[in-house]
């Protein structure tokens, strides 16, 4: 699957965001080593703290379905579902990704013009702590 196709899946996931408090809708598409794509959206909560990001929703869906090896992640997000800037995973989601993905794991985003941006997990979470350190 191309990065562009994975971004399109993330945009579909973004439309499913439950974000009545921040109004910031995020979608994630996680490509498993099997070829299966797991979609996630942010799911907010009136108590705020229990809210979950799109990326973690996708990771937890995949792991709970038995998949633990991943090829790539695409993220799309913006206020009211309108993409303005590249949306990269928050710090907590970066750490969750690090549990299952190596430094060279690719993460795709796109800006308002639709230009693809590619990051590696190592770029977004340098000198990370993982099971390698235990
Ligand atoms: N959010 C995500 O789902 N993923 C990100 O990468 C950044 C932030 C969510 C959390 C919250 O529901 C809303 O976006 C505003 O922070």
XYZ file of N, CA, C and O and ligand atoms in Angstrom:
552
model
N 0.851 -1.208 0.000
C 0.000 0.000 0.000
C 0.880 1.250 0.000
O 1.841 1.322 0.758
N 0.528 2.210 -0.839
C 1.342 3.427 -0.930
C 1.072 4.344 0.268
O -0.003 4.282 0.880
N 2.022 5.238 0.572
C 1.773 6.232 1.631
C 0.522 7.049 1.354
O -0.251 7.344 2.275
N 0.315 7.402 0.093
C -0.866 8.217 -0.261
C -2.158 7.466 0.036
O -3.131 8.052 0.530
N -2.169 6.171 -0.253
C -3.375 5.366 0.009
C -3.613 5.223 1.512
O -4.767 5.227 1.973
N -2.522 5.132 2.264
C -2.670 5.021 3.720
C -3.185 6.340 4.310
O -4.008 6.334 5.230
N -2.730 7.461 3.748
C -3.243 8.774 4.178
C -4.744 8.872 3.899
O -5.513 9.389 4.722
N -5.172 8.373 2.759
C -6.607 8.403 2.438
C -7.407 7.620 3.468
O -8.513 8.016 3.849
N -6.857 6.503 3.925
C -7.524 5.714 4.968
C -7.586 6.508 6.280
O -8.591 6.468 6.998
N -6.503 7.236 6.578
C -6.487 8.057 7.800
C -7.549 9.153 7.732
O -8.193 9.480 8.734
N -7.746 9.705 6.552
C -8.773 10.750 6.383
C -10.166 10.178 6.614
O -11.041 10.849 7.178
N -10.373 8.947 6.164
C -11.675 8.300 6.413
C -11.865 8.123 7.921
O -12.931 8.428 8.473
N -10.810 7.659 8.593
C -10.892 7.464 10.049
C -11.165 8.787 10.755
O -11.888 8.833 11.768
N -10.599 9.872 10.230
C -10.787 11.194 10.840
C -12.260 11.581 10.894
O -12.701 12.235 11.844
N -13.035 11.167 9.893
C -14.464 11.527 9.864
C -15.238 10.839 10.985
O -16.360 11.231 11.283
N -14.632 9.817 11.588
C -15.303 9.073 12.659
C -14.903 9.564 14.036
O -15.316 8.992 15.059
N -14.055 10.587 14.103
C -13.594 11.092 15.401
C -14.777 11.483 16.281
O -15.772 12.042 15.799
N -14.634 11.172 17.562
C -15.611 11.644 18.550
C -14.888 12.713 19.360
O -14.124 12.399 20.277
N -15.069 13.959 18.956
C -14.297 15.056 19.549
C -15.196 16.252 19.872
O -14.990 17.360 19.371
N -16.228 16.025 20.730
C -17.167 17.118 21.011
C -16.574 18.207 21.896
O -17.193 19.274 22.041
N -15.405 17.987 22.480
C -14.822 18.975 23.402
C -13.753 19.806 22.721
O -13.783 21.034 22.757
N -12.799 19.161 22.056
C -11.737 19.911 21.378
C -12.131 20.300 19.950
O -11.561 21.230 19.381
N -13.078 19.558 19.392
C -13.459 19.741 17.980
C -12.283 19.503 17.033
O -12.333 19.886 15.870
N -11.221 18.894 17.553
C -10.046 18.584 16.736
C -10.144 17.106 16.368
O -9.997 16.221 17.217
N -10.426 16.845 15.113
C -10.658 15.469 14.662
C -9.374 14.864 14.107
O -8.683 15.498 13.311
N -9.088 13.652 14.564
C -7.875 12.964 14.115
C -8.224 11.544 13.675
O -9.039 10.865 14.303
N -7.582 11.130 12.597
C -7.709 9.750 12.135
C -6.337 9.151 11.933
O -5.382 9.851 11.575
N -6.216 7.859 12.174
C -4.955 7.154 11.984
C -5.222 5.863 11.225
O -6.278 5.233 11.396
N -4.272 5.501 10.366
C -4.352 4.227 9.633
C -3.027 3.507 9.834
O -1.969 4.018 9.447
N -3.103 2.368 10.471
C -1.910 1.598 10.829
C -1.843 0.361 9.946
O -2.762 -0.476 9.960
N -0.766 0.273 9.169
C -0.597 -0.858 8.254
C 0.148 -1.988 8.962
O 1.309 -1.820 9.366
N -0.528 -3.105 9.112
C 0.092 -4.264 9.747
C 0.998 -5.007 8.786
O 0.852 -4.890 7.557
N 1.918 -5.800 9.343
C 2.811 -6.608 8.503
C 2.005 -7.587 7.652
O 2.442 -7.999 6.577
N 0.821 -7.933 8.096
C -0.050 -8.854 7.356
C -0.679 -8.204 6.140
O -1.249 -8.885 5.285
N -0.608 -6.868 6.088
C -1.267 -6.136 5.007
C -2.594 -5.550 5.434
O -3.170 -4.721 4.721
N -3.060 -5.961 6.604
C -4.331 -5.422 7.097
C -4.131 -4.003 7.631
O -3.083 -3.695 8.204
N -5.128 -3.159 7.412
C -5.063 -1.772 7.888
C -6.036 -1.604 9.053
O -7.208 -1.984 8.951
N -5.526 -1.017 10.129
C -6.337 -0.761 11.322
C -6.573 0.734 11.415
O -5.617 1.521 11.477
N -7.837 1.135 11.440
C -8.177 2.548 11.540
C -8.444 2.916 12.983
O -8.961 2.104 13.763
N -8.093 4.152 13.326
C -8.384 4.663 14.667
C -8.765 6.119 14.593
O -8.344 6.839 13.682
N -9.581 6.554 15.534
C -9.912 7.978 15.646
C -9.789 8.378 17.111
O -9.731 7.504 17.990
N -9.719 9.685 17.355
C -9.726 10.098 18.762
C -11.137 9.966 19.331
O -12.137 10.215 18.647
N -11.185 9.536 20.566
C -12.443 9.318 21.270
C -12.355 10.075 22.590
O -11.644 9.647 23.503
N -13.033 11.221 22.648
C -12.928 12.074 23.834
C -13.974 11.689 24.870
O -14.882 10.895 24.623
N -13.808 12.294 26.056
C -14.662 11.953 27.194
C -14.936 13.219 27.998
O -14.051 14.078 28.119
N -16.135 13.312 28.566
C -16.522 14.484 29.352
C -15.584 14.720 30.526
O -15.423 15.862 30.983
N -14.948 13.669 31.003
C -13.978 13.815 32.098
C -12.570 14.117 31.569
O -11.618 14.165 32.356
N -12.463 14.324 30.290
C -11.231 14.695 29.574
C -10.114 13.641 29.670
O -9.603 13.181 28.674
N -9.725 13.278 30.877
C -8.595 12.365 31.074
C -8.723 11.038 30.351
O -7.731 10.537 29.806
N -9.902 10.433 30.349
C -10.030 9.122 29.676
C -10.022 9.196 28.158
O -10.140 8.164 27.484
N -9.876 10.383 27.587
C -9.860 10.500 26.119
C -8.709 9.699 25.520
O -7.661 9.542 26.143
N -8.927 9.221 24.298
C -7.894 8.429 23.635
C -7.592 9.006 22.258
O -8.504 9.390 21.532
N -6.321 9.049 21.923
C -5.905 9.569 20.618
C -6.171 8.544 19.511
O -6.250 7.335 19.759
N -6.228 9.050 18.298
C -6.463 8.206 17.128
C -5.389 7.128 16.975
O -5.694 5.961 16.675
N -4.139 7.514 17.197
C -3.029 6.580 16.981
C -3.105 5.414 17.960
O -2.896 4.255 17.582
N -3.372 5.741 19.227
C -3.468 4.654 20.218
C -4.687 3.784 19.961
O -4.646 2.568 20.150
N -5.782 4.386 19.510
C -6.945 3.574 19.168
C -6.554 2.541 18.113
O -6.891 1.347 18.232
N -5.808 2.988 17.097
C -5.409 2.073 16.013
C -4.462 0.982 16.535
O -4.623 -0.197 16.199
N -3.484 1.381 17.348
C -2.531 0.387 17.878
C -3.259 -0.631 18.748
O -3.053 -1.848 18.615
N -4.124 -0.156 19.614
C -4.802 -1.078 20.534
C -5.776 -1.992 19.786
O -5.943 -3.160 20.153
N -6.395 -1.445 18.756
C -7.252 -2.313 17.932
C -6.427 -3.426 17.309
O -6.803 -4.604 17.347
N -5.279 -3.054 16.736
C -4.449 -4.040 16.044
C -3.934 -5.113 17.000
O -4.039 -6.323 16.712
N -3.388 -4.676 18.121
C -2.807 -5.643 19.066
C -3.895 -6.567 19.611
O -3.695 -7.777 19.743
N -5.064 -6.001 19.857
C -6.155 -6.833 20.380
C -6.711 -7.779 19.334
O -7.416 -8.745 19.663
N -6.382 -7.519 18.062
C -6.763 -8.437 16.977
C -5.656 -9.438 16.670
O -5.769 -10.233 15.736
N -4.544 -9.341 17.415
C -3.478 -10.327 17.259
C -2.291 -9.893 16.423
O -1.377 -10.677 16.198
N -2.304 -8.639 15.941
C -1.189 -8.161 15.112
C -0.263 -7.278 15.954
O -0.710 -6.351 16.630
N 1.044 -7.552 15.867
C 2.018 -6.788 16.664
C 3.162 -6.232 15.842
O 4.027 -5.551 16.380
N 3.191 -6.580 14.565
C 4.259 -6.068 13.694
C 3.626 -5.145 12.664
O 2.616 -5.504 12.044
N 4.254 -3.971 12.515
C 3.634 -2.939 11.690
C 4.608 -2.378 10.660
O 5.816 -2.319 10.900
N 4.043 -1.957 9.528
C 4.866 -1.459 8.419
C 4.873 0.058 8.334
O 5.885 0.647 7.919
N 3.776 0.707 8.687
C 3.695 2.164 8.566
C 2.435 2.677 9.254
O 1.485 1.918 9.506
N 2.449 3.994 9.529
C 1.285 4.669 10.125
C 1.043 5.967 9.359
O 1.998 6.675 9.025
N -0.220 6.258 9.102
C -0.581 7.563 8.530
C -1.525 8.262 9.492
O -2.386 7.617 10.114
N -1.364 9.574 9.614
C -2.185 10.368 10.528
C -2.728 11.583 9.775
O -1.999 12.227 9.001
N -4.004 11.878 10.002
C -4.615 13.078 9.415
C -5.463 13.727 10.490
O -6.221 13.045 11.192
N -5.335 15.034 10.643
C -6.134 15.674 11.675
C -6.201 17.175 11.492
O -5.348 17.775 10.833
N -7.250 17.761 12.071
C -7.386 19.205 12.031
C -8.664 19.636 12.726
O -9.548 18.813 12.995
N -8.775 20.936 13.008
C -9.972 21.454 13.668
C -11.215 21.249 12.809
O -11.196 21.594 11.623
N -12.233 20.653 13.406
C -13.484 20.317 12.705
C -13.212 19.419 11.501
O -13.987 19.405 10.538
N -12.116 18.708 11.523
C -11.813 17.780 10.439
C -11.232 18.442 9.201
O -11.178 17.824 8.141
N -10.803 19.695 9.334
C -10.168 20.392 8.214
C -8.661 20.385 8.444
O -8.173 20.933 9.437
N -7.932 19.762 7.535
C -6.479 19.643 7.704
C -5.825 20.991 7.400
O -5.983 21.541 6.313
N -5.117 21.491 8.414
C -4.374 22.757 8.213
C -2.877 22.496 8.173
O -2.152 23.022 7.356
N -2.421 21.692 9.153
C -0.997 21.375 9.271
C -0.829 19.865 9.377
O -1.790 19.146 9.652
N 0.399 19.431 9.210
C 0.710 18.022 9.446
C 0.436 17.714 10.921
O 0.815 18.486 11.805
N -0.263 16.611 11.159
C -0.579 16.198 12.527
C 0.304 14.996 12.865
O 0.143 13.923 12.280
N 1.236 15.198 13.766
C 2.100 14.094 14.188
C 1.613 13.546 15.520
O 0.954 14.262 16.293
N 1.917 12.304 15.827
C 1.453 11.699 17.087
C 1.965 12.453 18.311
O 3.099 12.959 18.317
N 1.138 12.522 19.341
C 1.546 13.155 20.603
C 2.621 12.285 21.277
O 2.896 11.150 20.862
N 3.203 12.819 22.323
C 4.291 12.112 23.004
C 3.892 10.749 23.549
O 4.660 9.782 23.454
N 2.693 10.683 24.110
C 2.239 9.401 24.667
C 2.090 8.370 23.549
O 2.510 7.212 23.689
N 1.516 8.791 22.427
C 1.343 7.859 21.303
C 2.687 7.438 20.719
O 2.849 6.288 20.289
N 3.654 8.344 20.696
C 4.990 7.973 20.204
C 5.574 6.859 21.066
O 6.182 5.914 20.565
N 5.402 6.983 22.367
C 5.927 5.953 23.267
C 5.184 4.629 23.066
O 5.788 3.551 23.092
N 3.868 4.706 22.863
C 3.096 3.471 22.618
C 3.554 2.815 21.316
O 3.726 1.588 21.247
N 3.794 3.613 20.287
C 4.293 3.056 19.024
C 5.649 2.396 19.220
O 5.930 1.342 18.633
N 6.493 2.993 20.065
C 7.849 2.471 20.276
C 7.833 1.069 20.882
O 8.789 0.309 20.728
N 6.742 0.734 21.530
C 6.632 -0.604 22.112
C 6.658 -1.688 21.026
O 7.141 -2.792 21.261
N 6.146 -1.324 19.839
C 5.988 -2.323 18.772
C 6.794 -2.001 17.516
O 6.878 -2.853 16.623
N 7.350 -0.805 17.436
C 7.982 -0.355 16.194
C 9.396 0.151 16.450
O 9.664 0.746 17.490
N 10.275 -0.048 15.464
C 11.675 0.369 15.599
C 11.853 1.826 15.154
O 10.923 2.460 14.659
N 13.086 2.289 15.317
C 13.390 3.689 14.993
C 13.112 4.052 13.539
O 12.817 5.202 13.225
N 13.218 3.063 12.629
C 13.028 3.380 11.211
C 11.568 3.270 10.759
O 11.273 3.395 9.566
N 10.667 3.062 11.687
C 9.237 2.944 11.353
C 8.735 4.255 10.738
O 8.889 5.328 11.329
N 8.104 4.197 9.538
C 7.659 5.431 8.882
C 6.274 5.902 9.333
O 5.342 5.096 9.474
N 6.201 7.202 9.538
C 4.940 7.844 9.930
C 4.648 8.949 8.917
O 5.466 9.837 8.706
N 3.469 8.864 8.278
C 3.112 9.799 7.215
C 2.063 10.794 7.704
O 1.153 10.450 8.464
N 2.219 12.015 7.216
C 1.224 13.045 7.461
C 1.065 13.852 6.198
O 1.834 13.696 5.238
N 0.056 14.722 6.185
C -0.067 15.612 5.025
C -0.532 16.973 5.499
O -1.214 17.096 6.513
N -0.141 18.002 4.745
C -0.521 19.363 5.117
C -1.783 19.775 4.351
O -2.391 18.961 3.643
N -2.148 21.043 4.497
C -3.399 21.530 3.902
C -3.399 21.379 2.386
O -4.456 21.186 1.768
N -2.235 21.464 1.786
C -2.141 21.344 0.316
C -2.129 19.892 -0.133
O -2.087 19.607 -1.334
N -2.111 18.964 0.841
C -2.078 17.546 0.492
C -0.676 17.021 0.275
O -0.495 15.885 -0.181
N 0.327 17.835 0.599
C 1.711 17.387 0.439
C 2.065 16.372 1.518
O 1.840 16.609 2.708
N 2.606 15.256 1.069
C 2.964 14.170 1.997
C 4.243 14.520 2.753
O 5.202 14.993 2.154
N 4.229 14.268 4.057
C 5.437 14.412 4.869
C 5.723 13.056 5.499
O 4.809 12.363 5.960
N 6.976 12.675 5.518
C 7.362 11.394 6.097
C 8.340 11.619 7.238
O 9.316 12.365 7.094
N 8.057 10.984 8.369
C 8.939 11.016 9.528
C 9.254 9.574 9.901
O 8.500 8.665 9.573
N 10.341 9.394 10.620
C 10.539 8.087 11.239
C 10.244 8.226 12.724
O 10.336 9.328 13.299
N 9.935 7.090 13.338
C 9.670 7.129 14.772
C 10.911 7.615 15.528
O 10.799 8.351 16.504
N 12.085 7.245 15.019
C 13.329 7.695 15.647
C 13.499 9.208 15.606
O 14.092 9.786 16.523
N 12.990 9.829 14.549
C 13.043 11.297 14.474
C 12.108 11.920 15.503
O 12.429 12.936 16.118
N 10.929 11.320 15.648
C 9.912 11.901 16.530
C 10.143 11.554 18.002
O 9.659 12.260 18.890
N 10.875 10.457 18.232
C 11.132 10.039 19.619
C 12.592 9.562 19.730
O 12.865 8.363 19.846
N 13.528 10.523 19.672
C 14.943 10.130 19.714
C 15.359 9.643 21.089
O 14.750 10.013 22.105
N 16.380 8.802 21.101
C 16.938 8.294 22.371
C 15.838 7.713 23.243
O 15.783 7.948 24.448
N 14.931 6.955 22.633
C 13.738 6.498 23.348
C 14.043 5.387 24.348
O 15.057 4.688 24.243
N 13.140 5.225 25.263
C 13.187 4.127 26.224
C 12.277 3.022 25.712
O 11.120 3.266 25.363
N 12.805 1.811 25.669
C 12.008 0.680 25.209
C 12.410 -0.569 25.972
O 13.267 -0.517 26.862
N 11.838 -1.707 25.572
C 12.176 -2.952 26.245
C 13.662 -3.291 26.088
O 14.214 -4.059 26.881
N 14.310 -2.698 25.072
C 15.750 -2.904 24.895
C 16.535 -2.407 26.103
O 17.660 -2.857 26.358
N 15.965 -1.457 26.822
C 16.664 -0.848 27.956
C 16.455 -1.596 29.269
O 17.114 -1.274 30.260
N 15.539 -2.551 29.262
C 15.219 -3.219 30.525
C 16.252 -4.283 30.867
O 16.858 -4.872 29.986
N -5.103 13.937 19.187
C -4.956 12.754 18.528
O -5.880 11.933 18.473
N -3.770 12.505 17.917
C -2.741 13.392 17.819
O -1.750 13.101 17.174
C -2.846 14.697 18.480
C -4.044 14.911 19.313
C -6.407 14.253 19.773
C -6.469 14.299 21.272
C -7.671 15.189 21.482
O -8.859 14.403 21.371
C -7.618 16.158 20.321
O -6.810 15.524 19.342
C -7.043 17.513 20.673
O -5.808 17.392 21.295
